Coordinates of C-alpha atoms in Angstrom, one line a residue:
Chain A
M1 CA -33.4 -16.9 -26.6
G2 CA -31.6 -20.3 -26.6
E3 CA -28.0 -20.3 -25.8
T4 CA -25.5 -21.9 -28.2
R5 CA -23.3 -24.8 -27.2
G6 CA -20.3 -22.6 -27.0
D7 CA -22.1 -20.3 -24.6
K8 CA -23.1 -23.2 -22.4
L9 CA -19.5 -24.5 -22.4
F10 CA -18.4 -21.0 -21.5
A11 CA -20.8 -20.9 -18.5
I12 CA -19.5 -24.2 -17.2
V13 CA -15.8 -23.3 -17.6
N14 CA -16.5 -19.9 -16.0
N15 CA -18.3 -21.4 -13.0
F16 CA -15.6 -24.1 -12.6
I17 CA -12.8 -21.5 -12.4
L18 CA -14.8 -19.5 -9.9
I19 CA -15.3 -22.5 -7.7
V20 CA -11.5 -23.1 -7.8
I21 CA -10.9 -19.5 -6.8
L22 CA -13.5 -19.9 -4.0
A23 CA -11.7 -22.9 -2.7
I24 CA -8.3 -21.1 -2.8
V25 CA -9.6 -18.2 -0.9
L26 CA -11.6 -20.2 1.6
Y27 CA -9.2 -23.0 2.4
P28 CA -6.6 -21.1 4.4
L29 CA -9.4 -19.5 6.5
V30 CA -11.1 -22.8 7.2
F31 CA -7.8 -24.4 8.0
V32 CA -6.9 -21.8 10.5
L33 CA -10.3 -22.2 12.2
S34 CA -10.1 -26.0 12.3
A35 CA -6.5 -26.0 13.5
S36 CA -7.3 -23.6 16.3
I37 CA -9.8 -26.0 17.8
S38 CA -7.9 -29.2 17.1
N39 CA -5.4 -31.2 19.2
P40 CA -2.0 -29.6 18.4
L41 CA -0.5 -33.1 18.2
A42 CA -2.7 -34.0 15.2
V43 CA -1.9 -30.7 13.5
S44 CA 1.8 -31.0 13.9
R45 CA 1.7 -34.5 12.6
G46 CA -0.1 -33.3 9.5
E47 CA -3.2 -35.3 10.1
L48 CA -5.4 -32.2 9.7
W49 CA -6.5 -31.3 6.2
L50 CA -9.7 -29.5 6.5
W51 CA -12.0 -30.5 9.4
P52 CA -11.0 -30.2 13.1
K53 CA -9.5 -33.3 14.7
D54 CA -9.7 -34.2 18.4
I55 CA -11.4 -31.0 19.4
S56 CA -9.5 -29.1 22.0
F57 CA -9.9 -25.5 23.1
A58 CA -6.5 -25.3 25.0
G59 CA -5.2 -22.7 22.6
Y60 CA -8.1 -20.3 23.3
Q61 CA -7.6 -20.9 27.1
K62 CA -4.0 -19.8 26.8
V63 CA -4.9 -16.8 24.7
F64 CA -7.5 -15.6 27.2
Q65 CA -5.1 -16.1 30.1
N66 CA -2.6 -13.9 28.4
K67 CA -2.5 -10.4 29.9
D68 CA -0.8 -8.7 26.9
I69 CA -3.6 -9.9 24.5
L70 CA -6.4 -8.8 26.8
I71 CA -4.8 -5.4 27.4
G72 CA -4.1 -5.0 23.7
Y73 CA -7.7 -5.9 23.0
G74 CA -8.9 -3.2 25.4
N75 CA -6.5 -0.6 24.0
T76 CA -7.6 -1.4 20.4
I77 CA -11.3 -1.0 21.3
L78 CA -10.5 2.4 23.0
Y79 CA -8.4 3.6 20.1
A80 CA -10.9 2.5 17.5
V81 CA -13.8 4.2 19.3
I82 CA -12.1 7.5 19.9
G83 CA -10.3 7.5 16.5
T84 CA -13.4 6.7 14.6
A85 CA -15.4 9.4 16.4
I86 CA -12.8 12.0 15.4
N87 CA -12.6 10.7 11.9
V88 CA -16.3 10.8 11.3
V89 CA -16.7 14.3 12.7
M90 CA -13.8 15.7 10.7
T91 CA -15.0 14.1 7.5
I92 CA -18.4 15.7 8.0
L93 CA -16.9 19.1 8.8
A94 CA -14.9 18.9 5.6
A95 CA -17.4 17.4 3.3
Y96 CA -20.3 19.7 4.1
P97 CA -18.7 23.1 3.1
L98 CA -17.1 21.5 0.2
S99 CA -20.4 20.2 -1.1
R100 CA -21.9 23.6 -1.2
K101 CA -21.8 25.7 -4.4
D102 CA -21.7 29.0 -2.5
F103 CA -18.5 28.1 -0.7
A104 CA -15.9 30.1 -2.4
G105 CA -12.4 28.6 -2.4
R106 CA -13.7 25.0 -2.3
N107 CA -11.7 24.1 -5.4
V108 CA -8.5 25.4 -3.9
I109 CA -9.1 23.5 -0.6
M110 CA -10.0 20.4 -2.5
I111 CA -6.8 20.6 -4.6
M112 CA -4.8 21.2 -1.4
M113 CA -6.3 18.0 0.1
V114 CA -5.9 15.8 -2.9
F115 CA -2.3 16.8 -3.4
T116 CA -1.5 15.2 0.0
M117 CA -2.7 11.9 -1.5
F118 CA 0.1 11.9 -4.0
F119 CA 2.9 13.7 -2.2
S120 CA 3.9 13.8 1.4
G121 CA 6.8 15.0 3.6
G122 CA 7.6 11.4 4.4
M123 CA 8.1 9.3 7.5
I124 CA 10.9 11.3 9.2
P125 CA 9.5 14.9 9.0
T126 CA 6.1 13.6 10.1
Y127 CA 7.7 11.8 13.0
L128 CA 9.6 15.0 14.1
I129 CA 6.4 17.0 14.1
I130 CA 4.6 14.5 16.3
K131 CA 7.6 14.4 18.6
K132 CA 7.5 18.2 18.8
L133 CA 3.8 18.2 19.6
G134 CA 4.5 15.9 22.5
M135 CA 2.4 13.1 21.2
L136 CA 5.0 10.4 21.3
N137 CA 4.0 7.4 23.4
S138 CA 0.4 8.6 23.8
M139 CA -2.9 7.6 22.3
W140 CA -3.2 10.8 20.4
A141 CA -0.3 9.9 18.1
L142 CA -2.6 7.1 16.8
V143 CA -5.8 9.1 16.3
I144 CA -4.8 12.7 15.5
P145 CA -2.2 12.4 12.7
N146 CA -4.7 10.4 10.6
A147 CA -7.8 12.3 11.7
V148 CA -9.3 12.2 8.3
A149 CA -8.9 10.4 5.0
V150 CA -9.1 12.5 1.8
W151 CA -10.7 9.7 -0.1
N152 CA -13.6 9.5 2.4
I153 CA -14.1 13.3 2.3
I154 CA -14.6 12.9 -1.4
I155 CA -17.1 10.1 -1.0
M156 CA -19.1 12.0 1.6
R157 CA -19.0 15.3 -0.3
T158 CA -20.3 13.5 -3.3
F159 CA -23.1 11.9 -1.3
F160 CA -24.1 15.3 0.2
R161 CA -24.2 16.8 -3.3
E162 CA -26.0 14.1 -5.1
N163 CA -28.5 12.9 -2.5
V164 CA -29.7 15.9 -0.6
P165 CA -31.4 18.2 -3.1
Y166 CA -30.1 21.8 -2.9
E167 CA -33.8 22.9 -2.8
V168 CA -34.2 21.2 0.5
Q169 CA -31.3 23.2 1.9
E170 CA -32.7 26.4 0.5
A171 CA -36.1 25.7 2.0
A172 CA -34.5 25.2 5.4
M173 CA -32.7 28.5 5.0
I174 CA -35.9 30.4 4.2
D175 CA -37.4 28.9 7.3
G176 CA -34.5 30.6 9.2
C177 CA -32.0 27.9 9.6
S178 CA -28.3 28.9 9.8
K179 CA -25.7 26.9 7.8
T180 CA -24.8 24.9 10.9
Q181 CA -28.4 24.2 11.6
I182 CA -28.9 23.0 8.1
L183 CA -26.0 20.6 8.6
L184 CA -27.3 19.2 11.9
R185 CA -31.0 19.1 11.1
V186 CA -31.2 18.5 7.4
M187 CA -28.0 17.0 6.0
L188 CA -27.1 14.6 8.7
P189 CA -30.5 12.9 9.2
L190 CA -30.6 12.5 5.4
S191 CA -27.1 11.0 5.3
L192 CA -27.3 8.3 7.9
P193 CA -26.4 5.5 5.4
I194 CA -23.2 7.1 4.3
I195 CA -22.3 8.0 7.9
A196 CA -22.6 4.3 8.7
V197 CA -20.4 3.4 5.8
M198 CA -17.7 5.9 7.0
T199 CA -17.9 4.6 10.5
L200 CA -17.3 1.1 9.3
F201 CA -14.4 2.1 7.0
Y202 CA -12.6 4.0 9.7
C203 CA -13.3 1.5 12.4
V204 CA -11.8 -1.4 10.4
D205 CA -8.8 0.8 9.6
H206 CA -8.1 1.5 13.3
W207 CA -8.7 -2.1 14.3
N208 CA -6.2 -3.4 11.8
S209 CA -3.5 -0.7 11.9
Y210 CA -0.1 -1.3 13.6
F211 CA 2.2 1.1 11.8
S212 CA 1.5 4.2 13.9
A213 CA 1.7 2.2 17.1
L214 CA 5.0 0.7 16.1
I215 CA 6.5 4.0 15.4
Y216 CA 5.0 6.2 18.1
L217 CA 4.4 3.9 21.1
T218 CA 7.1 2.6 23.4
D219 CA 5.1 1.8 26.5
R220 CA 4.0 -1.9 26.3
G221 CA 0.9 -1.1 28.4
K222 CA -0.4 1.1 25.5
F223 CA 0.2 -1.4 22.7
P224 CA -2.8 -2.2 20.6
L225 CA -3.8 -5.7 19.7
Q226 CA -2.0 -5.8 16.4
L227 CA 1.4 -5.1 17.9
V228 CA 0.8 -7.9 20.4
L229 CA -0.2 -10.1 17.5
R230 CA 3.0 -9.2 15.7
E231 CA 5.1 -10.4 18.6
I232 CA 3.2 -13.7 18.9
L233 CA 2.6 -14.5 15.2
I234 CA 5.7 -13.2 13.5
Q235 CA 8.4 -12.8 16.1
N236 CA 7.5 -16.0 18.0
Q237 CA 7.6 -14.4 21.4
M238 CA 5.4 -16.5 23.5
D239 CA 7.7 -18.4 25.9
K240 CA 5.5 -17.4 28.8
M241 CA 2.4 -18.6 27.2
A242 CA 3.5 -22.1 26.2
G243 CA 5.2 -22.2 29.6
S244 CA 3.8 -25.4 31.0
A245 CA 5.2 -27.5 28.1
S246 CA 8.2 -29.6 29.0
S247 CA 10.2 -30.2 25.9
L248 CA 11.1 -27.8 23.1
S249 CA 9.2 -29.6 20.5
E250 CA 6.1 -29.6 22.7
Q251 CA 6.6 -25.8 23.1
I252 CA 6.7 -25.3 19.4
M253 CA 3.6 -27.4 19.0
Y254 CA 1.6 -25.5 21.6
G255 CA 3.0 -22.3 20.1
Q256 CA 1.4 -23.2 16.8
Q257 CA -1.9 -23.8 18.4
I258 CA -1.8 -20.5 20.2
K259 CA -1.1 -18.8 16.9
Y260 CA -4.1 -20.3 15.2
A261 CA -6.3 -19.3 18.1
V262 CA -4.9 -15.8 18.2
V263 CA -5.7 -15.2 14.5
I264 CA -9.3 -16.2 15.1
V265 CA -9.7 -14.1 18.3
A266 CA -8.2 -11.0 16.6
N267 CA -10.5 -11.2 13.6
L268 CA -13.6 -12.4 15.3
P269 CA -15.4 -9.0 15.6
V270 CA -14.8 -8.1 12.0
F271 CA -15.8 -11.5 10.6
L272 CA -18.9 -11.8 12.8
L273 CA -20.1 -8.5 11.6
Y274 CA -18.9 -8.7 8.0
P275 CA -21.8 -10.7 6.4
F276 CA -24.3 -8.2 7.7
L277 CA -22.3 -5.2 6.8
Q278 CA -20.8 -6.3 3.5
R279 CA -23.5 -4.4 1.5
Y280 CA -22.5 -1.1 3.1
F281 CA -18.8 -1.6 2.5
V282 CA -19.5 -2.3 -1.1
Q283 CA -21.7 0.7 -1.4
G284 CA -19.1 2.9 0.1
M285 CA -16.5 1.6 -2.3
T286 CA -18.7 2.1 -5.3
I287 CA -19.7 5.7 -4.5
G288 CA -16.1 6.5 -4.2
A289 CA -15.1 4.9 -7.4
I290 CA -17.9 5.8 -9.7
K291 CA -18.7 9.3 -8.6
G292 CA -15.3 10.4 -7.3
Chain B
M1 CA -32.2 3.5 -2.1
P2 CA -30.3 6.6 -3.2
I3 CA -27.0 4.8 -3.4
K4 CA -28.5 2.5 -6.1
K5 CA -29.0 5.5 -8.2
L6 CA -25.4 6.3 -8.0
L7 CA -24.4 2.8 -9.1
Q8 CA -26.2 3.4 -12.4
M9 CA -24.2 6.6 -13.1
D10 CA -22.6 6.7 -16.5
A11 CA -19.3 4.9 -16.4
D12 CA -17.8 7.8 -18.3
K13 CA -18.1 9.9 -15.3
A14 CA -15.7 7.6 -13.5
A15 CA -12.8 10.0 -13.9
I16 CA -11.9 9.7 -10.3
L17 CA -10.4 13.0 -9.4
E18 CA -11.8 15.1 -12.1
Y19 CA -14.0 17.2 -9.8
A20 CA -11.0 18.7 -8.1
Y21 CA -9.8 20.4 -11.2
K22 CA -13.1 21.6 -12.6
T23 CA -13.0 25.3 -12.3
E24 CA -16.2 27.2 -12.4
S25 CA -16.6 30.3 -14.3
D26 CA -18.0 32.6 -11.7
S27 CA -18.2 35.9 -13.3
R28 CA -18.9 38.5 -10.7
G29 CA -19.1 42.2 -11.3
D30 CA -15.8 43.5 -10.2
D31 CA -16.9 47.0 -9.5
D32 CA -18.1 46.3 -6.0
L33 CA -15.9 43.4 -5.3
I34 CA -15.4 44.3 -1.7
R35 CA -19.1 44.6 -1.0
T36 CA -19.7 41.2 -2.5
A37 CA -16.9 39.7 -0.5
R38 CA -18.3 41.2 2.6
K39 CA -21.7 39.9 1.9
H40 CA -20.3 36.4 1.1
W41 CA -18.5 36.4 4.4
L42 CA -21.6 37.4 6.3
N43 CA -23.6 34.6 4.6
N44 CA -21.0 31.9 4.8
W45 CA -18.7 32.5 7.8
E46 CA -20.1 29.4 9.4
L47 CA -18.9 27.2 6.6
Y48 CA -15.4 28.6 7.0
L49 CA -15.6 28.0 10.7
L50 CA -16.7 24.4 10.2
I51 CA -13.9 23.6 7.9
T52 CA -11.2 25.3 10.0
P53 CA -10.3 22.2 12.1
V54 CA -9.8 20.2 8.9
L55 CA -7.6 22.8 7.3
A56 CA -5.6 23.0 10.5
Y57 CA -5.2 19.3 10.4
F58 CA -3.9 19.3 6.8
I59 CA -1.5 22.1 7.5
I60 CA -0.1 20.7 10.7
F61 CA 0.2 17.0 9.6
H62 CA 0.7 17.3 5.9
Y63 CA 2.1 20.7 4.9
I64 CA 4.4 21.3 7.8
P65 CA 6.1 18.0 7.2
M66 CA 6.4 18.9 3.6
Y67 CA 8.2 22.1 4.7
G68 CA 10.1 20.0 7.1
V69 CA 11.6 18.0 4.2
Q70 CA 14.3 20.6 4.2
I71 CA 16.1 18.6 6.8
A72 CA 17.1 16.4 3.9
F73 CA 19.3 19.3 2.8
K74 CA 20.6 20.0 6.3
D75 CA 22.5 18.4 9.1
F76 CA 19.7 18.0 11.6
I77 CA 20.7 19.0 15.1
A78 CA 17.9 18.3 17.6
T79 CA 18.6 21.3 19.9
K80 CA 18.5 23.7 17.0
G81 CA 15.4 22.3 15.4
I82 CA 14.6 21.9 11.8
T83 CA 14.9 25.5 10.7
G84 CA 17.9 26.3 12.8
S85 CA 20.1 23.4 11.5
P86 CA 22.9 24.3 9.0
W87 CA 22.4 23.7 5.3
V88 CA 24.6 21.1 3.7
G89 CA 23.2 21.0 0.2
M90 CA 23.1 17.6 -1.5
K91 CA 25.4 15.8 0.9
H92 CA 22.9 13.2 2.1
F93 CA 21.7 12.5 -1.4
D94 CA 25.2 12.1 -2.7
R95 CA 26.0 9.7 0.1
F96 CA 22.8 7.7 -0.6
F97 CA 23.4 7.5 -4.4
Q98 CA 26.9 6.2 -3.8
S99 CA 26.0 3.8 -1.1
Y100 CA 25.7 0.1 -1.5
F101 CA 22.0 0.3 -0.6
F102 CA 21.0 2.6 -3.4
W103 CA 20.8 0.0 -6.2
R104 CA 19.5 -2.7 -3.9
L105 CA 16.6 -0.5 -2.9
I106 CA 15.8 0.5 -6.4
K107 CA 16.0 -3.1 -7.6
N108 CA 13.8 -4.4 -4.8
T109 CA 11.2 -1.6 -4.7
L110 CA 10.9 -1.4 -8.5
G111 CA 11.0 -5.2 -8.8
I112 CA 8.1 -5.7 -6.3
G113 CA 6.2 -2.8 -7.7
V114 CA 6.3 -3.9 -11.3
Y115 CA 5.7 -7.6 -10.3
Q116 CA 2.7 -6.5 -8.3
L117 CA 1.4 -4.3 -11.1
A118 CA 1.8 -7.1 -13.7
V119 CA 0.1 -9.8 -11.6
G120 CA -2.1 -7.9 -9.2
F121 CA -3.6 -5.5 -11.6
P122 CA -5.2 -7.8 -14.2
V123 CA -6.5 -10.4 -11.8
P124 CA -9.3 -8.3 -10.3
I125 CA -10.4 -7.3 -13.8
L126 CA -10.6 -10.9 -14.9
L127 CA -12.4 -11.8 -11.7
A128 CA -14.9 -9.0 -12.2
L129 CA -15.6 -10.1 -15.8
M130 CA -16.1 -13.7 -14.6
I131 CA -18.4 -12.8 -11.7
H132 CA -20.4 -10.6 -14.0
E133 CA -21.1 -13.6 -16.2
V134 CA -22.6 -15.8 -13.4
R135 CA -26.3 -16.3 -13.8
G136 CA -27.1 -18.0 -10.5
K137 CA -27.8 -15.3 -7.9
F138 CA -26.8 -17.3 -4.9
F139 CA -23.6 -18.5 -6.4
K140 CA -22.7 -15.0 -7.4
K141 CA -23.3 -13.7 -3.9
T142 CA -21.3 -16.5 -2.4
V143 CA -18.3 -15.8 -4.6
Q144 CA -18.4 -12.1 -3.9
T145 CA -18.8 -12.5 -0.1
V146 CA -16.0 -15.0 0.1
T147 CA -13.5 -13.2 -2.1
Y148 CA -14.0 -9.9 -0.4
A149 CA -13.5 -11.3 3.1
P150 CA -9.7 -11.5 3.2
H151 CA -9.5 -7.8 2.6
F152 CA -10.5 -7.4 6.2
L153 CA -7.6 -9.4 7.6
S154 CA -5.0 -7.1 9.1
T155 CA -1.6 -7.0 7.6
V156 CA -0.2 -8.6 10.8
V157 CA -2.6 -11.4 10.6
M158 CA -2.0 -11.9 6.9
V159 CA 1.7 -12.2 7.3
G160 CA 1.1 -14.3 10.4
I161 CA -0.9 -16.8 8.4
L162 CA 1.9 -16.8 5.8
V163 CA 4.4 -17.6 8.5
I164 CA 2.3 -20.4 10.0
F165 CA 1.6 -22.0 6.7
L166 CA 5.1 -21.8 5.4
T167 CA 7.1 -22.8 8.5
P168 CA 9.6 -25.5 7.6
D169 CA 8.6 -28.9 8.8
T170 CA 5.4 -28.1 10.6
G171 CA 3.7 -25.7 8.2
I172 CA 0.9 -27.2 6.0
V173 CA 2.6 -26.2 2.8
N174 CA 5.8 -28.0 3.6
Q175 CA 3.9 -31.0 4.9
I176 CA 2.3 -31.2 1.5
I177 CA 5.6 -30.9 -0.2
K178 CA 7.0 -33.6 1.9
A179 CA 4.0 -35.8 1.4
F180 CA 4.9 -35.8 -2.3
G181 CA 8.5 -36.7 -1.5
G182 CA 10.0 -33.2 -1.8
H183 CA 12.2 -31.4 0.6
S184 CA 10.9 -28.8 2.9
I185 CA 11.6 -25.2 1.8
P186 CA 12.3 -22.3 4.2
F187 CA 10.1 -19.9 2.3
M188 CA 10.2 -17.0 4.7
T189 CA 13.9 -16.9 5.0
E190 CA 14.8 -17.6 1.4
P191 CA 15.4 -14.3 -0.5
G192 CA 14.3 -15.7 -3.8
W193 CA 10.8 -16.4 -2.5
F194 CA 10.1 -13.0 -1.0
K195 CA 8.8 -11.1 -4.0
S196 CA 6.5 -13.9 -5.1
L197 CA 5.1 -14.4 -1.6
Y198 CA 4.6 -10.7 -1.3
V199 CA 2.7 -10.4 -4.6
F200 CA 0.7 -13.5 -4.5
S201 CA -0.5 -13.1 -0.9
G202 CA -1.5 -9.6 -1.9
V203 CA -3.5 -11.0 -4.8
W204 CA -5.1 -13.6 -2.5
Q205 CA -6.1 -10.9 -0.1
Q206 CA -7.2 -8.1 -2.4
M207 CA -8.4 -9.5 -5.7
G208 CA -12.1 -9.7 -4.6
W209 CA -12.1 -6.2 -3.0
S210 CA -10.4 -4.6 -6.0
S211 CA -12.9 -6.2 -8.3
I212 CA -15.8 -4.2 -6.8
I213 CA -14.9 -1.1 -8.8
Y214 CA -15.0 -3.0 -12.1
L215 CA -18.2 -4.8 -11.1
A216 CA -19.8 -1.5 -10.5
A217 CA -18.6 -0.2 -13.9
L218 CA -19.9 -3.4 -15.5
S219 CA -23.3 -3.0 -14.0
G220 CA -23.5 0.3 -15.8
V221 CA -23.1 -1.3 -19.3
D222 CA -26.2 -0.6 -21.4
P223 CA -28.1 -3.9 -21.8
Q224 CA -29.3 -2.8 -25.2
L225 CA -25.7 -3.2 -26.5
H226 CA -25.9 -6.9 -25.5
E227 CA -29.3 -7.3 -27.0
A228 CA -28.2 -5.9 -30.3
A229 CA -25.0 -8.1 -30.3
R230 CA -27.0 -11.2 -29.5
V231 CA -29.4 -10.5 -32.4
D232 CA -26.3 -10.3 -34.6
G233 CA -25.2 -13.7 -33.3
A234 CA -22.3 -12.7 -31.0
S235 CA -21.3 -15.4 -28.5
R236 CA -20.8 -14.6 -24.9
L237 CA -17.0 -14.4 -25.2
Q238 CA -17.4 -12.1 -28.2
R239 CA -19.8 -9.9 -26.2
I240 CA -17.4 -9.7 -23.3
W241 CA -14.5 -8.8 -25.6
H242 CA -16.4 -6.3 -27.7
I243 CA -18.8 -4.8 -25.2
N244 CA -17.9 -5.3 -21.6
I245 CA -14.2 -4.7 -21.8
P246 CA -14.4 -1.5 -23.9
C247 CA -17.0 -0.2 -21.5
I248 CA -14.8 -0.6 -18.5
V249 CA -11.6 0.7 -20.2
P250 CA -12.0 4.2 -18.7
T251 CA -12.1 2.7 -15.2
I252 CA -9.2 0.5 -16.0
V253 CA -7.1 3.4 -17.2
I254 CA -7.7 5.5 -14.2
L255 CA -6.8 2.7 -11.8
L256 CA -3.8 1.8 -13.9
I257 CA -2.5 5.4 -13.5
L258 CA -3.1 5.4 -9.8
N259 CA -1.3 2.0 -9.5
T260 CA 1.6 2.9 -11.6
G261 CA 2.0 6.1 -9.6
S262 CA 2.6 4.1 -6.5
V263 CA 5.0 1.5 -8.0
L264 CA 7.8 2.9 -5.8
S265 CA 5.7 3.3 -2.7
V266 CA 5.7 -0.4 -1.9
G267 CA 3.9 -0.4 1.4
F268 CA 5.9 -0.4 4.6
E269 CA 3.5 -2.4 6.6
K270 CA 3.7 -5.7 4.8
A271 CA 7.3 -5.6 3.6
F272 CA 8.4 -4.8 7.1
L273 CA 6.6 -7.7 8.7
M274 CA 7.8 -10.2 6.1
Q275 CA 11.3 -9.0 6.5
N276 CA 14.0 -10.8 8.5
D277 CA 17.8 -10.8 8.5
M278 CA 17.9 -13.7 6.1
N279 CA 15.8 -12.3 3.3
L280 CA 16.8 -8.6 3.7
E281 CA 18.8 -8.6 0.4
S282 CA 15.5 -9.0 -1.6
S283 CA 13.0 -7.6 0.9
D284 CA 14.5 -4.2 1.8
V285 CA 12.5 -1.4 0.1
F286 CA 12.6 2.4 0.5
A287 CA 10.1 2.6 3.3
T288 CA 11.7 -0.1 5.4
Y289 CA 15.1 1.4 4.9
V290 CA 14.0 4.8 5.9
Y291 CA 12.5 3.3 9.0
R292 CA 15.6 1.4 9.9
S293 CA 18.2 4.1 9.3
G294 CA 16.0 7.0 10.3
L295 CA 13.9 6.0 13.3
L296 CA 16.0 3.1 14.6
G297 CA 19.4 4.5 13.6
A298 CA 18.4 8.2 14.3
Q299 CA 20.0 9.4 11.1
Y300 CA 17.1 11.8 10.5
S301 CA 18.6 14.0 7.7
F302 CA 19.9 11.1 5.7
S303 CA 16.8 9.0 5.8
A304 CA 14.6 12.0 5.1
A305 CA 16.7 12.5 2.0
V306 CA 16.1 8.8 1.0
G307 CA 12.3 9.2 1.6
F308 CA 12.2 12.5 -0.3
F309 CA 14.0 10.9 -3.2
S310 CA 11.4 8.0 -3.4
N311 CA 8.5 10.5 -3.1
I312 CA 9.8 12.6 -5.9
V313 CA 10.3 9.6 -8.2
N314 CA 6.8 8.4 -7.4
F315 CA 5.3 11.8 -8.1
V316 CA 7.2 12.1 -11.4
L317 CA 6.0 8.7 -12.4
L318 CA 2.4 9.5 -11.7
V319 CA 2.5 12.7 -13.6
T320 CA 4.2 11.0 -16.6
V321 CA 1.8 8.1 -16.7
N322 CA -1.1 10.5 -16.4
F323 CA 0.3 12.6 -19.3
I324 CA 0.7 9.5 -21.5
A325 CA -2.8 8.3 -20.7
R326 CA -4.2 11.7 -21.6
R327 CA -2.4 11.8 -24.9
V328 CA -3.1 8.3 -25.9
G329 CA -6.6 7.6 -24.7
G330 CA -8.1 10.8 -23.5
N331 CA -8.5 9.5 -20.0
S332 CA -6.6 11.0 -17.1
L333 CA -6.8 12.1 -13.6
W334 CA -6.5 15.7 -14.6

């Protein structure tokens, strides 16, 4: 069927606007990347618009010499791995019983969980509980108080219910499987895609979070990467790093370069993986939205 | 791919939280209730065992803090604990309502929340409608990949980029302004800029990601509707207006309810990072105030009262909007 002139015009305008949006989203990202590998002098003079100028990796050198960043990186990896493991196990433990029709009380439990999405005790009472449990200034304050996300339980429960036929479970039961064995031998092997999605969701959350660490941690040696980043990027605390520079303006200049480099270093793992994993993220989002 | 199947599910079923409130009519014979219960337990005890850690988690980290909200009505004394501290009624609430901060917090939180709703809510819908119209597969994929990407930047990095770009004199934005003969603007410390920066950086970061839901709903639109409309001579714009938009209205309503419900819960994370002494008058919101006066200032009871107040308002808002939506359009969370 031929398109009318109006439709063709529409397509052109539509694509044009999208290209503009594309540029707006992409430009800051490309600029940061370029600035991070350019000569800081050129950047501060405003000679850099898009592509790198006088390539220099000095910023990265300074970043990798910085102890706080390296320790923060290590801490973040540790917290992300342990936190994600707890998250995924808890999500499965909740989602499996809730997905079964013969689990009496599942509606009550579901309502109880969903209610916490809309109402909470607030920052202070939660803080006092964590203090009372002796979790202050320990890794556990970062991984236990958000051990599971209701939204992800919903996604997983839906997946269990829609994608593993109940007959398969019944057949396993007739063959003598207990409920736990059904979970381990039938449900989980059939649910690997959704488990991958959950792992990604939780992992990115842990990687990017700073709030719990800000509130619960006081010991600098335990700070995750994001808290270190906050000091460098937002509070401008990097006197030691720009140390060798002689004048104040030079310090500011090198400081800027360190900032650019730090942004790249912090997001590298996520952005390197992102193109390959995008499909899974989107699938996870869509299951949650459409079938929730 | 089983997930593909899910994508094609009827958009009508998008009522996001519907499931939780669906009650099933299990009519059991009540003559031998105890025997049935016993049998049920013997068959299902493993399921209860499995879910126990999760229940414990919700009780300890969600319901006990809710119970702990009572310190808002008490004078918290650390040695006596939450339950042992003396009741003082509405003292802390009175103090808050009469304080200088009350109206400032209401104004800022509501201002940012409404601003965000007005700008941030429609943009992903428009973006989804536009992406859906793209014919070229590669271009479509590129737009999606690129616009989703900023979602994965952490809040710290997002605000960090804002700071770098907007620094007076050396930041790229001010360099551009100066190149056109303007004067450099101290964006981050100017109270007047705070709300716009907050909202538009949020749009930049989240518009792609938020559009995923609408794109999924759009992919569920029956192609026959479009065929029929085309035969009747409808243009593409007309088809978007009369077919695509009505088809995603249920999704839009649900998300609108959820977004409106959180108007007062302007996130701590970003506001706190963008805050500084200079812009405090327009950047101080409930969450950041609770943090400052409660955790930094150790006024536990008072700031618990402030937090409780904003939670209640939020909850009432959510319930109200949900009620209106149900009455007007027949779409609601419950």
